[in-house]
mmCIF file of C-alpha atoms in Angstrom:
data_model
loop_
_atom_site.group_PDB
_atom_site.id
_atom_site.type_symbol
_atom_site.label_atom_id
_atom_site.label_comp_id
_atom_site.label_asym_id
_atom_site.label_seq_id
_atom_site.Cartn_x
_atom_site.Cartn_y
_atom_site.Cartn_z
ATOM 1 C CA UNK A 1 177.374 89.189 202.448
ATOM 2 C CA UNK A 2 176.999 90.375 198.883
ATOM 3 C CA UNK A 3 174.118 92.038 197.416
ATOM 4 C CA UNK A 4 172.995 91.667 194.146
ATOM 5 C CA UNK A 5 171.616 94.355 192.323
ATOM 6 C CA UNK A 6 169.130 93.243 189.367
ATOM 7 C CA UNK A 7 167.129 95.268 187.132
ATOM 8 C CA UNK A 8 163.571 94.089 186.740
ATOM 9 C CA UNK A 9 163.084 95.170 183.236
ATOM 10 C CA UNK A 10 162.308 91.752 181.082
ATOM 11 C CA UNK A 11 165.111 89.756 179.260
ATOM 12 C CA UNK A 12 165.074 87.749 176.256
ATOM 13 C CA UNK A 13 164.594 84.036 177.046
ATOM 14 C CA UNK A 14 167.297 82.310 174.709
ATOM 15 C CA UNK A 15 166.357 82.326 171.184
ATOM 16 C CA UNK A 16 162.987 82.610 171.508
ATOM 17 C CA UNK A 17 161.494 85.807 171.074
ATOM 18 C CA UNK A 18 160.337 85.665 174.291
ATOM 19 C CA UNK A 19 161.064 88.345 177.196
ATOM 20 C CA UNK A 20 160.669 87.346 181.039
ATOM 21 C CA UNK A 21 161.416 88.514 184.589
ATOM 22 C CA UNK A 22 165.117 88.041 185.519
ATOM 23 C CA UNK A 23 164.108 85.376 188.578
ATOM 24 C CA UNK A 24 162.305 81.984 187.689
ATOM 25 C CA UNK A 25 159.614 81.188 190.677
ATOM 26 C CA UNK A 26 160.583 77.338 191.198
ATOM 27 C CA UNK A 27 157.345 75.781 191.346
ATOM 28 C CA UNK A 28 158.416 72.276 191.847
ATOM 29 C CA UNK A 29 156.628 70.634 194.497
ATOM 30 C CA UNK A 30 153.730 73.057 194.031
ATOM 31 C CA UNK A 31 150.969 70.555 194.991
ATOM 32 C CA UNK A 32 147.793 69.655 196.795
ATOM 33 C CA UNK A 33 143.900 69.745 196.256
ATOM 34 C CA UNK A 34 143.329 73.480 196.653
ATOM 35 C CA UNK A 35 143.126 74.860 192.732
ATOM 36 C CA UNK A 36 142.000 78.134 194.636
ATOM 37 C CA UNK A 37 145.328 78.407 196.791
ATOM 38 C CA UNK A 38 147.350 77.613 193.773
ATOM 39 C CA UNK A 39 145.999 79.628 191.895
ATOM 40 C CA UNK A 40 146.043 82.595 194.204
ATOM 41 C CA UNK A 41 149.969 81.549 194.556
ATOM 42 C CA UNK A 42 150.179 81.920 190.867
ATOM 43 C CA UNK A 43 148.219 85.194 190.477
ATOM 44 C CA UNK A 44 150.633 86.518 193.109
ATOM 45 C CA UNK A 45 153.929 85.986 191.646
ATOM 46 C CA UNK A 46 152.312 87.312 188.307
ATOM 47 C CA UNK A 47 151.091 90.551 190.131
ATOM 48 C CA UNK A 48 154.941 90.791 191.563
ATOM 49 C CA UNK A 49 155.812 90.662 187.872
ATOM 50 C CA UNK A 50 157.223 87.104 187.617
ATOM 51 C CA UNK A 51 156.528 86.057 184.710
ATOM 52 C CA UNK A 52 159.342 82.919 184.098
ATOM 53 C CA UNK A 53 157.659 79.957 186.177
ATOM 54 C CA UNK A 54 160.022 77.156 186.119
ATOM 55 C CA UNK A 55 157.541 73.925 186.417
ATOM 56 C CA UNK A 56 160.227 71.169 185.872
ATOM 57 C CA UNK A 57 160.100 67.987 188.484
ATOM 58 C CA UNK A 58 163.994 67.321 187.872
ATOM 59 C CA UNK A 59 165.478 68.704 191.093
ATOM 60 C CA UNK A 60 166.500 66.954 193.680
ATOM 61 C CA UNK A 61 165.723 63.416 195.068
ATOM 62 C CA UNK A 62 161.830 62.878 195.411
ATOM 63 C CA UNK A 63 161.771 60.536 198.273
ATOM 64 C CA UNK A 64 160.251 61.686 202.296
#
């Protein structure tokens, strides 16, 4: 097994002027009727210091 060492410290986003946590959260499939559990999943991973949230509904096959 390998283990990956990575720094926490922000890096630029592209282009953009923008600086963000080296790991995306995926939040594909993030979903339900609870706006208070979503939003306590959201204030979490911004308290961890994720700050890239990767909301994109491309990934993967969306059939049961």
């Amino acid at each position: 097994m390998t283990t990956l060492r990575l720094s926490p410290e922000p890096r630029p986003l592209g282009k953009s002027g923008i600086s963000v946590f080296p790991i995306a959260w995926g939040m594909w499939r993030l979903a339900g009727e609870d706006i208070a559990e979503a939003r306590a999943r959201v204030e979490a991973a911004l308290d961890a210091g994720i700050t890239l949230l990767d909301t994109a509904d491309i990934y993967g096959c969306d059939t049961p």
